[in-house]
PDB file of C-alpha atoms in Angstrom:
ATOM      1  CA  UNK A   1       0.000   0.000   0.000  1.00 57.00           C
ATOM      2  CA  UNK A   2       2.721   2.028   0.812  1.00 65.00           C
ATOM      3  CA  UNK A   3       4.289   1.717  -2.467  1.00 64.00           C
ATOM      4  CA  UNK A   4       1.151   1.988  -4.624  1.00 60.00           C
ATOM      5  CA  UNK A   5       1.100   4.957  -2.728  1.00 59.00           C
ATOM      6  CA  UNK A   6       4.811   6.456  -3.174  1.00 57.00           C
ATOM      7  CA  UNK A   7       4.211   5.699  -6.642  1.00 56.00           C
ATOM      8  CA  UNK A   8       1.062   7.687  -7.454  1.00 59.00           C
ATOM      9  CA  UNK A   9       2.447  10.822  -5.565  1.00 56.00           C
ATOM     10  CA  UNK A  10       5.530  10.211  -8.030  1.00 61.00           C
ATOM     11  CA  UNK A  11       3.644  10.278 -11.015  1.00 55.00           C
ATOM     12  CA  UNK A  12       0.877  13.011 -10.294  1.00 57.00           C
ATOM     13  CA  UNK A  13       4.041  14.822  -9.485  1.00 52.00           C
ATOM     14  CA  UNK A  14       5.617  13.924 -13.149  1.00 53.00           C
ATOM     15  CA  UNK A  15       1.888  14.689 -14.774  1.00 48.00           C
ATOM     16  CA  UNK A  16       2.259  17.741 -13.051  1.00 48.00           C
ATOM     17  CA  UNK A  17       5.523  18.997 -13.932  1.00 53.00           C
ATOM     18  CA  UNK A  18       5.366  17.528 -17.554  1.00 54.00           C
ATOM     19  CA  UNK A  19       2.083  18.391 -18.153  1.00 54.00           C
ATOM     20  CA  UNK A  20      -0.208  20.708 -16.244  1.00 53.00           C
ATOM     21  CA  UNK A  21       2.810  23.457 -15.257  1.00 59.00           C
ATOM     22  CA  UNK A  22       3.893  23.817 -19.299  1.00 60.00           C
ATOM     23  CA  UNK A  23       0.394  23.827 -20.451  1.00 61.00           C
ATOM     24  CA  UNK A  24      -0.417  26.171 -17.780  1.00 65.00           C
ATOM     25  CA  UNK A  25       1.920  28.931 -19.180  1.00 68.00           C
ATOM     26  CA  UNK A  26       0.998  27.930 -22.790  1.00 64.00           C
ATOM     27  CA  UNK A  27      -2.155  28.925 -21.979  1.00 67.00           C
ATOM     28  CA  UNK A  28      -0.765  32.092 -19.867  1.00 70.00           C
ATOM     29  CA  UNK A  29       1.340  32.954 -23.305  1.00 70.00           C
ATOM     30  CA  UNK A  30      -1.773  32.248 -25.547  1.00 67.00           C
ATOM     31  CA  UNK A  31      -4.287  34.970 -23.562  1.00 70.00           C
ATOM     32  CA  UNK A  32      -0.875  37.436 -23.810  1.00 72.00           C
ATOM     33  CA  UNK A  33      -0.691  37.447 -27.369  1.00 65.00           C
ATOM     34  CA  UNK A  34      -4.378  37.659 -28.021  1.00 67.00           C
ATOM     35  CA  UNK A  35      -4.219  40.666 -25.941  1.00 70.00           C
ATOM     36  CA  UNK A  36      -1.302  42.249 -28.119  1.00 68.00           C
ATOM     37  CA  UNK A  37       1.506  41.639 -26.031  1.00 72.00           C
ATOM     38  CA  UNK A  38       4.739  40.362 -27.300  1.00 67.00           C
ATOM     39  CA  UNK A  39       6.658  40.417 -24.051  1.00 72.00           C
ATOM     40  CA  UNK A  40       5.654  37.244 -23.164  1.00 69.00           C
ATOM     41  CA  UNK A  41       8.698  33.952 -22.768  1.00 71.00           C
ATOM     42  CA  UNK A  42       7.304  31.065 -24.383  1.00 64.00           C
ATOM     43  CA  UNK A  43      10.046  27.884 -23.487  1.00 64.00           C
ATOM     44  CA  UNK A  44      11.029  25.846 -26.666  1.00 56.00           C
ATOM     45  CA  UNK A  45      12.541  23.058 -25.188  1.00 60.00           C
ATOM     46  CA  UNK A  46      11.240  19.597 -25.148  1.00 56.00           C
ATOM     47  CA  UNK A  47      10.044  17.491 -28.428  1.00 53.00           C
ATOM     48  CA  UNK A  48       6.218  16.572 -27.146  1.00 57.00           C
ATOM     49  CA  UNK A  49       2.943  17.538 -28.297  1.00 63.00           C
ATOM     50  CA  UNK A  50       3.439  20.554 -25.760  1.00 60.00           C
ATOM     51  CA  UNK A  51       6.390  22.134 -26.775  1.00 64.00           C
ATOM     52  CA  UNK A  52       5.362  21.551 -30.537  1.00 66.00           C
ATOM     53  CA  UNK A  53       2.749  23.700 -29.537  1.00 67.00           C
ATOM     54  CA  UNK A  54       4.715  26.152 -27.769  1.00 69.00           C
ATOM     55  CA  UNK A  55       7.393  26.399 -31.685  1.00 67.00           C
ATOM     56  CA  UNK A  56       3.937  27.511 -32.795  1.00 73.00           C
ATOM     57  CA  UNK A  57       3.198  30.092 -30.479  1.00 69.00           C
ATOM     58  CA  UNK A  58       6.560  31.434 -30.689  1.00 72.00           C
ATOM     59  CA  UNK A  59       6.018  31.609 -34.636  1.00 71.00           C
ATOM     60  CA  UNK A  60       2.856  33.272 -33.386  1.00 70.00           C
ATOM     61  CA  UNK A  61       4.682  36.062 -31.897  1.00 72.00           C
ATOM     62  CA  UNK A  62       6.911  36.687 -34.206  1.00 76.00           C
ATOM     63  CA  UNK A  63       4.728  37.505 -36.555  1.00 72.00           C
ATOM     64  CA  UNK A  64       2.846  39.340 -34.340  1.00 72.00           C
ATOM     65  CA  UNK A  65       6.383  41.437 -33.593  1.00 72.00           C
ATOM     66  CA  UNK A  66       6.913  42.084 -37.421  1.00 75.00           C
ATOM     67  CA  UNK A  67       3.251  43.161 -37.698  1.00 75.00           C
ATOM     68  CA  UNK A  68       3.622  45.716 -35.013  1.00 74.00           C
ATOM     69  CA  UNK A  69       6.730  46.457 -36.198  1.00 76.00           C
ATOM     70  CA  UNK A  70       4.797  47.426 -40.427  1.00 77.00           C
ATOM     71  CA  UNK A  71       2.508  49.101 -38.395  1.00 76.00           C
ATOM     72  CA  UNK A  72       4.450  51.364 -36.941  1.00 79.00           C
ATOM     73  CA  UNK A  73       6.646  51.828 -40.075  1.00 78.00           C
ATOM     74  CA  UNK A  74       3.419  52.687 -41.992  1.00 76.00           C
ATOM     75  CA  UNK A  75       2.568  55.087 -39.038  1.00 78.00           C
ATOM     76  CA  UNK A  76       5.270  56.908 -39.429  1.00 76.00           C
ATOM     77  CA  UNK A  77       5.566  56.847 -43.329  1.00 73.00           C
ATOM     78  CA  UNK A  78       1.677  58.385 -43.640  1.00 69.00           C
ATOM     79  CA  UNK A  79       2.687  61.254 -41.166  1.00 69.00           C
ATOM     80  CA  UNK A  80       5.833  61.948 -43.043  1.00 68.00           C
ATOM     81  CA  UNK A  81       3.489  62.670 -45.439  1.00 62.00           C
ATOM     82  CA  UNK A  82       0.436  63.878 -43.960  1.00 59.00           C
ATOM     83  CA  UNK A  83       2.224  66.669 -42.741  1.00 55.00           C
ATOM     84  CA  UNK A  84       3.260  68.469 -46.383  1.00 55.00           C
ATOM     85  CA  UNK A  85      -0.104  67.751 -47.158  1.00 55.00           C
ATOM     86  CA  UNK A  86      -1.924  69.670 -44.586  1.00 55.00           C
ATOM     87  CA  UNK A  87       0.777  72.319 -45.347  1.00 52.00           C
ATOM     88  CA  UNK A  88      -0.245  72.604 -48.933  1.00 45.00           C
ATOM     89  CA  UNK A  89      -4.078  72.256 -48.170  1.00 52.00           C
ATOM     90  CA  UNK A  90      -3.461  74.822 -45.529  1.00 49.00           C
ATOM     91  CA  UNK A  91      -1.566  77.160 -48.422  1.00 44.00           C
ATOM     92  CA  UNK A  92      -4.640  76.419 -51.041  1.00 50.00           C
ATOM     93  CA  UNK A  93      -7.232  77.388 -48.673  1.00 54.00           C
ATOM     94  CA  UNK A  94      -5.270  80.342 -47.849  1.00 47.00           C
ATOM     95  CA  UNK A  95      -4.533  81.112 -51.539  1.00 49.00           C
ATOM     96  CA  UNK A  96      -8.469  80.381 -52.517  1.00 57.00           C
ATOM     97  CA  UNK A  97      -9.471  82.868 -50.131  1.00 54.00           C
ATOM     98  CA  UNK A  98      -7.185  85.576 -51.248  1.00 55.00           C
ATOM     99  CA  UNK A  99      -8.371  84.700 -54.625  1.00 58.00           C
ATOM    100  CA  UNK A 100     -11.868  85.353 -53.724  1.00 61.00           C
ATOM    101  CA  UNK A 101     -11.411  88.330 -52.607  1.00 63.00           C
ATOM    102  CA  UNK A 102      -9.509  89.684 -55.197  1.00 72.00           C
ATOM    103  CA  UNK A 103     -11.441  93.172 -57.369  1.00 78.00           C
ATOM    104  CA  UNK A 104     -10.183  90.174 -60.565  1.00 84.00           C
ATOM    105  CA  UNK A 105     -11.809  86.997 -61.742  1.00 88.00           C
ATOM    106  CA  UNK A 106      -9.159  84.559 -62.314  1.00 88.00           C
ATOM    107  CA  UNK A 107      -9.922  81.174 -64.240  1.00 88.00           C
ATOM    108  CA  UNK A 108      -6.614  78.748 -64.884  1.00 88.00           C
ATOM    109  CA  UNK A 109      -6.906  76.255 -67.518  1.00 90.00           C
ATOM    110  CA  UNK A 110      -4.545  73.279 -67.825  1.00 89.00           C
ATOM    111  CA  UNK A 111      -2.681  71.928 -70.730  1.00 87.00           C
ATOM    112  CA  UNK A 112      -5.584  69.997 -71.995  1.00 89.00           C
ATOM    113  CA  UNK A 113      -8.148  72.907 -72.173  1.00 89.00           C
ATOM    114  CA  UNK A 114      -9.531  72.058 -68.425  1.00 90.00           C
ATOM    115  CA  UNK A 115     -10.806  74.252 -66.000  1.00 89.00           C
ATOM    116  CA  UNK A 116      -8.499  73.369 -62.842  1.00 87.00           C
ATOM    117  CA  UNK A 117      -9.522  76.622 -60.696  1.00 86.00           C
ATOM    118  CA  UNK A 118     -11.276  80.063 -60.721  1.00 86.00           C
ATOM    119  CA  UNK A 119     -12.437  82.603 -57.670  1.00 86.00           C
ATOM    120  CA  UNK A 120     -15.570  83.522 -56.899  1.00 87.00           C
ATOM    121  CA  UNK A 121     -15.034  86.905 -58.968  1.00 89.00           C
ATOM    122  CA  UNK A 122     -14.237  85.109 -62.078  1.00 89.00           C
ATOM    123  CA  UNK A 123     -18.078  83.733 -61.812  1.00 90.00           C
ATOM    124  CA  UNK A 124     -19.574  86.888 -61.133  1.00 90.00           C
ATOM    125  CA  UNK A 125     -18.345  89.282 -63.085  1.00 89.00           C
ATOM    126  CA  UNK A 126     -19.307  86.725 -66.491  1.00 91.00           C
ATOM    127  CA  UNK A 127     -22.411  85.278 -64.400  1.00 91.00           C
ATOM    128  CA  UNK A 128     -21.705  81.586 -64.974  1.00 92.00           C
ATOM    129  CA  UNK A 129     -23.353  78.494 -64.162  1.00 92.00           C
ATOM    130  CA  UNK A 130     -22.350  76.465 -61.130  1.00 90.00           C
ATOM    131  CA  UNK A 131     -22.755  74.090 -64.277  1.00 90.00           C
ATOM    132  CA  UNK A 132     -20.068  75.134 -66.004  1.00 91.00           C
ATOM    133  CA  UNK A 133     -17.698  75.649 -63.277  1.00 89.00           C
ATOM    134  CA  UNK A 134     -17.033  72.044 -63.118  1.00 86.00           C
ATOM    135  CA  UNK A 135     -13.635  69.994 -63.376  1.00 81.00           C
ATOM    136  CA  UNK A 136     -14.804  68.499 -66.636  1.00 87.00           C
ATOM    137  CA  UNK A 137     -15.507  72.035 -68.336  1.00 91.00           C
ATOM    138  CA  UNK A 138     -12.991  73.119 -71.556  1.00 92.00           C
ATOM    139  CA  UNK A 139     -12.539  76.317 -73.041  1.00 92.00           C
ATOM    140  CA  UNK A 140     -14.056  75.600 -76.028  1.00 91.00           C
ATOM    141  CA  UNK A 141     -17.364  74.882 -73.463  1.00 92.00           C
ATOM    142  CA  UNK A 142     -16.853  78.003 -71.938  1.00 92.00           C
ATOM    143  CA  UNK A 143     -16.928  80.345 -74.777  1.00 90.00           C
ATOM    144  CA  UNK A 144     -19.274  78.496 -76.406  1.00 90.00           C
ATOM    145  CA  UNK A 145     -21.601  79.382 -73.857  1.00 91.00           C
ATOM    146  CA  UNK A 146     -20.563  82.867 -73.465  1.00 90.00           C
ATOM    147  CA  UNK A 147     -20.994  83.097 -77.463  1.00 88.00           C
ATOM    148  CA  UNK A 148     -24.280  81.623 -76.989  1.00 88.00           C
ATOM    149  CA  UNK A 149     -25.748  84.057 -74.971  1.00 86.00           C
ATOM    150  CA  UNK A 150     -24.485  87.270 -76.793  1.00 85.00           C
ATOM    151  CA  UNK A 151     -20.868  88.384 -75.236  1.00 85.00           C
ATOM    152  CA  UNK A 152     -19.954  88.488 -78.393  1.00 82.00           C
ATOM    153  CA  UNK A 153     -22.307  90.211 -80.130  1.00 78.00           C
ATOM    154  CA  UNK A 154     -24.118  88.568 -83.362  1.00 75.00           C
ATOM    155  CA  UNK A 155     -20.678  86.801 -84.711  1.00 74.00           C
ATOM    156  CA  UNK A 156     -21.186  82.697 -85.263  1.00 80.00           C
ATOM    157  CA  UNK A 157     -20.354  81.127 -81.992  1.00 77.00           C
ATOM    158  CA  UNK A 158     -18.404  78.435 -83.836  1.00 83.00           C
ATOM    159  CA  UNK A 159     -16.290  81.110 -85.634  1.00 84.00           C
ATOM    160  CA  UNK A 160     -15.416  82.749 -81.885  1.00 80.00           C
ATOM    161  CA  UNK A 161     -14.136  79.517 -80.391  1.00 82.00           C
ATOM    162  CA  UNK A 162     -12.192  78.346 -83.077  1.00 86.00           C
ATOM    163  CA  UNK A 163     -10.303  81.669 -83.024  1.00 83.00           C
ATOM    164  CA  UNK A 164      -9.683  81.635 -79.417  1.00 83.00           C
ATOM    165  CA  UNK A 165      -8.623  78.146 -79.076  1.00 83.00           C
ATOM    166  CA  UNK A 166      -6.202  79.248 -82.250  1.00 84.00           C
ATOM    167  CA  UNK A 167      -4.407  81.311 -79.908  1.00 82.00           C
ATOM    168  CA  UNK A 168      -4.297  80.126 -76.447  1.00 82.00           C
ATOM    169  CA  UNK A 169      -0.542  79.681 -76.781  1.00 82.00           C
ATOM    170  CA  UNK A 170      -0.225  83.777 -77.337  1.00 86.00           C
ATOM    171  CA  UNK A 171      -0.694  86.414 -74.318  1.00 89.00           C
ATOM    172  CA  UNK A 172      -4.029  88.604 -74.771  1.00 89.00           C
ATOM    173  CA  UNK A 173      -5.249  91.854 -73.966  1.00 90.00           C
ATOM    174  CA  UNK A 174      -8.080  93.258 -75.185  1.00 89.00           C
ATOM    175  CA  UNK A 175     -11.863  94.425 -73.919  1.00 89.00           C
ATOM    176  CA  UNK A 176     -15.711  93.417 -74.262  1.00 87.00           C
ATOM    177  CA  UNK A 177     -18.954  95.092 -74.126  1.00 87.00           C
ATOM    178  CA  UNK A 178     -20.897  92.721 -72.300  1.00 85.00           C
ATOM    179  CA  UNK A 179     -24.862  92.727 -72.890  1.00 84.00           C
ATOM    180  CA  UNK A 180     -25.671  94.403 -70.066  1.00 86.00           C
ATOM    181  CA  UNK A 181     -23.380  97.393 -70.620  1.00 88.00           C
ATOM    182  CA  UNK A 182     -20.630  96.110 -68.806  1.00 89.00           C
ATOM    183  CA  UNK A 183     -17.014  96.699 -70.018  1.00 90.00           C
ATOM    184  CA  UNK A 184     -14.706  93.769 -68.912  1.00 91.00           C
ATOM    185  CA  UNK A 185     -11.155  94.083 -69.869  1.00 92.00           C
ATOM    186  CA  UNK A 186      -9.482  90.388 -70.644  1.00 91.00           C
ATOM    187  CA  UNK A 187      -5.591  89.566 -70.358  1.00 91.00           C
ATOM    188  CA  UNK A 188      -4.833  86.331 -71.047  1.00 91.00           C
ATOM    189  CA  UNK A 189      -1.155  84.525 -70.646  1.00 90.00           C
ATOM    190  CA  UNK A 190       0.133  80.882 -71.279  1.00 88.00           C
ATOM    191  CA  UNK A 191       1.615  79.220 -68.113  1.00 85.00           C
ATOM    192  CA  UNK A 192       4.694  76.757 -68.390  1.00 83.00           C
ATOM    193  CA  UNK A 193       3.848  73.474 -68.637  1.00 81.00           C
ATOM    194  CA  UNK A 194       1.131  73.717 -70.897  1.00 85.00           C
ATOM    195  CA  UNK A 195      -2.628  76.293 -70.111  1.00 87.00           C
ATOM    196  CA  UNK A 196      -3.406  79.736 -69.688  1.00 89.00           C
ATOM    197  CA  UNK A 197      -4.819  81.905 -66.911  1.00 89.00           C
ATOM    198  CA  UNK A 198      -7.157  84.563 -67.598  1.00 90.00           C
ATOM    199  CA  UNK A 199      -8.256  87.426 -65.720  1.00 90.00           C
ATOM    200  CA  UNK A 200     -10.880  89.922 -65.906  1.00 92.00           C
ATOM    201  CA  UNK A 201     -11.466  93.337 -64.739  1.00 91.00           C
ATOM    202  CA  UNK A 202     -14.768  95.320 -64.934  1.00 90.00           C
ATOM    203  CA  UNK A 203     -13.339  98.471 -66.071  1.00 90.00           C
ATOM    204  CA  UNK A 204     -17.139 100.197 -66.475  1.00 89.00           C
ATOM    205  CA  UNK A 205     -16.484 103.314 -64.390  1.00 87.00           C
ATOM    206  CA  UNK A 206     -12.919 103.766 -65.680  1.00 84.00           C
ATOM    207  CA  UNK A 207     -14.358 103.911 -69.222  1.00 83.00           C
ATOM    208  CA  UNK A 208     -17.067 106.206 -68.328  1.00 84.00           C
ATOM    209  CA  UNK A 209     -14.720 108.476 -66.535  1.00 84.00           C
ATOM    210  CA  UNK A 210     -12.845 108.641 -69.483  1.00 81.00           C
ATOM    211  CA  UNK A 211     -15.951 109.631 -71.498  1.00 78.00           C
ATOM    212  CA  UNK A 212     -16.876 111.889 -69.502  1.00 82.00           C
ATOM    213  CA  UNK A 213     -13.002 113.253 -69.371  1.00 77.00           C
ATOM    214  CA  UNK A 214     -13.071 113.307 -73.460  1.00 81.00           C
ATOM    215  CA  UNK A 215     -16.712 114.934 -73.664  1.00 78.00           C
ATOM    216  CA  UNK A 216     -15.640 117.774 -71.197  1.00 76.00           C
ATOM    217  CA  UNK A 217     -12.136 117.934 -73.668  1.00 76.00           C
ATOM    218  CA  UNK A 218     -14.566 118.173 -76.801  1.00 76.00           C
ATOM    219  CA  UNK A 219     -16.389 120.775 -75.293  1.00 77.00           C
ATOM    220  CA  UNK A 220     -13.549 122.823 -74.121  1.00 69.00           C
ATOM    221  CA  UNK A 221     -12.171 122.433 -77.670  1.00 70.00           C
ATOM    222  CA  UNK A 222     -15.364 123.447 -79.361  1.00 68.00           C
ATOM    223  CA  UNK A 223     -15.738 126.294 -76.992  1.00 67.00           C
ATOM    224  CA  UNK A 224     -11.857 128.183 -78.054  1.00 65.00           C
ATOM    225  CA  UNK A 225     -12.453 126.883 -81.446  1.00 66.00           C
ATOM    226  CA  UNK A 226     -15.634 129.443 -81.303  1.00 65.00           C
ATOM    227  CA  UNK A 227     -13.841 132.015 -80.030  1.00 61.00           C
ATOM    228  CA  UNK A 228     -11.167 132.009 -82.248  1.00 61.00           C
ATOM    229  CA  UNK A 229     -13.467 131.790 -84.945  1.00 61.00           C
ATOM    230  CA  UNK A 230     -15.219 135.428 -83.028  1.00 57.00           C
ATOM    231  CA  UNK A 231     -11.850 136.782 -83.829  1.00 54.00           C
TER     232      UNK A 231
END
């Protein structure tokens, strides 16, 4: 009895160290990693079932180290660039702004005949369309539209875009009588790279001013002309 008994307290001692204590901190390892943690010592030794299963758990956390380790790589990449980004948002809000409150309307067009940005001025001095004010809107769809509604007078609206898109690649200055009475002046100049930006300035006062300037000059003329001619 004694040595039934000796020999079960030997081998629940062997069960326990070979068995219950390894798969104990298996399991204590397994709930670690599932939580994220890496710090955790997982013993390799041994060729059983257990420590089989341990190898894998150390494979386990390995990958879970190089993981951590792309993560933080790709952290560190997307602020590297996150931050020129908000820069250059931060600079196109601030330039947009300006823009809008600028006395000009500004419209840029790219190298493929695009519109790629305009200020608010731009679309109310010409009264355009949210419609047309769109990222898929060319030149030739802007003055065809501006020819359709009388900018330029009673000329064929085909003949007017084909002899602005003839010279895009030339600077332009020049002036328009708009419908309503409106003088806009228009300079237009090619950017590197291919496109053009275009900016127009309601110049209505200034040419009345200078009417009125030219009228008063007339009369002042007519009036020593008349006296000389009393002499």
């Amino acid at each position: 009895v004694i040595a039934a008994g000796l020999f079960a307290l030997g081998l629940t001692v062997l069960i326990l160290r070979s068995i219950v204590l390894p798969l104990g901190k298996i399991g204590q390892a397994m709930a670690a990693l599932t939580k994220g943690r890496t710090d955790v010592e997982i013993s390799l030794s041994g060729r059983d079932e257990l420590a089989a299963m341990a190898r894998t758990l150390a494979l386990f956390r390995e990958s879970l180290v190089e993981r951590n380790r792309l993560a933080d790589e790709r952290e560190q990449a997307w602020r590297r660039v996150e931050a020129p980004r908000d820069e250059v948002t931060a600079a196109n809000q601030i330039l947009q702004v300006t823009s809008n409150h600028m006395a000009q309307g500004v419209s840029m067009f790219d190298g493929d005949g695009r519109l790629v940005a305009w200020n608010q001025q731009f679309r109310d001095l010409l009264s355009l369309p949210d419609s047309l004010l769109a990222k898929t809107t060319t030149f030739a769809d802007f003055i065809s539209y501006l020819a359709a509604r009388g900018d330029f007078g009673s000329r064929d609206p085909e003949d007017q875009v084909g002899r602005r898109l003839a010279s895009l690649n030339e600077p332009y200055v020049g002036s328009r009588t708009l419908p309503d009475g409106r003088v806009l002046e228009v300079r237009r100049n090619p950017v590197p790279g291919g496109g053009f930006v275009s900016m127009y300035t309601d110049i209505t006062e200034q040419r009345q001013a200078q009417a009125q300037v030219e009228l008063a000059r007339n009369r002042v003329s007519d009036a020593i002309q008349s006296i000389s001619d009393g002499f």
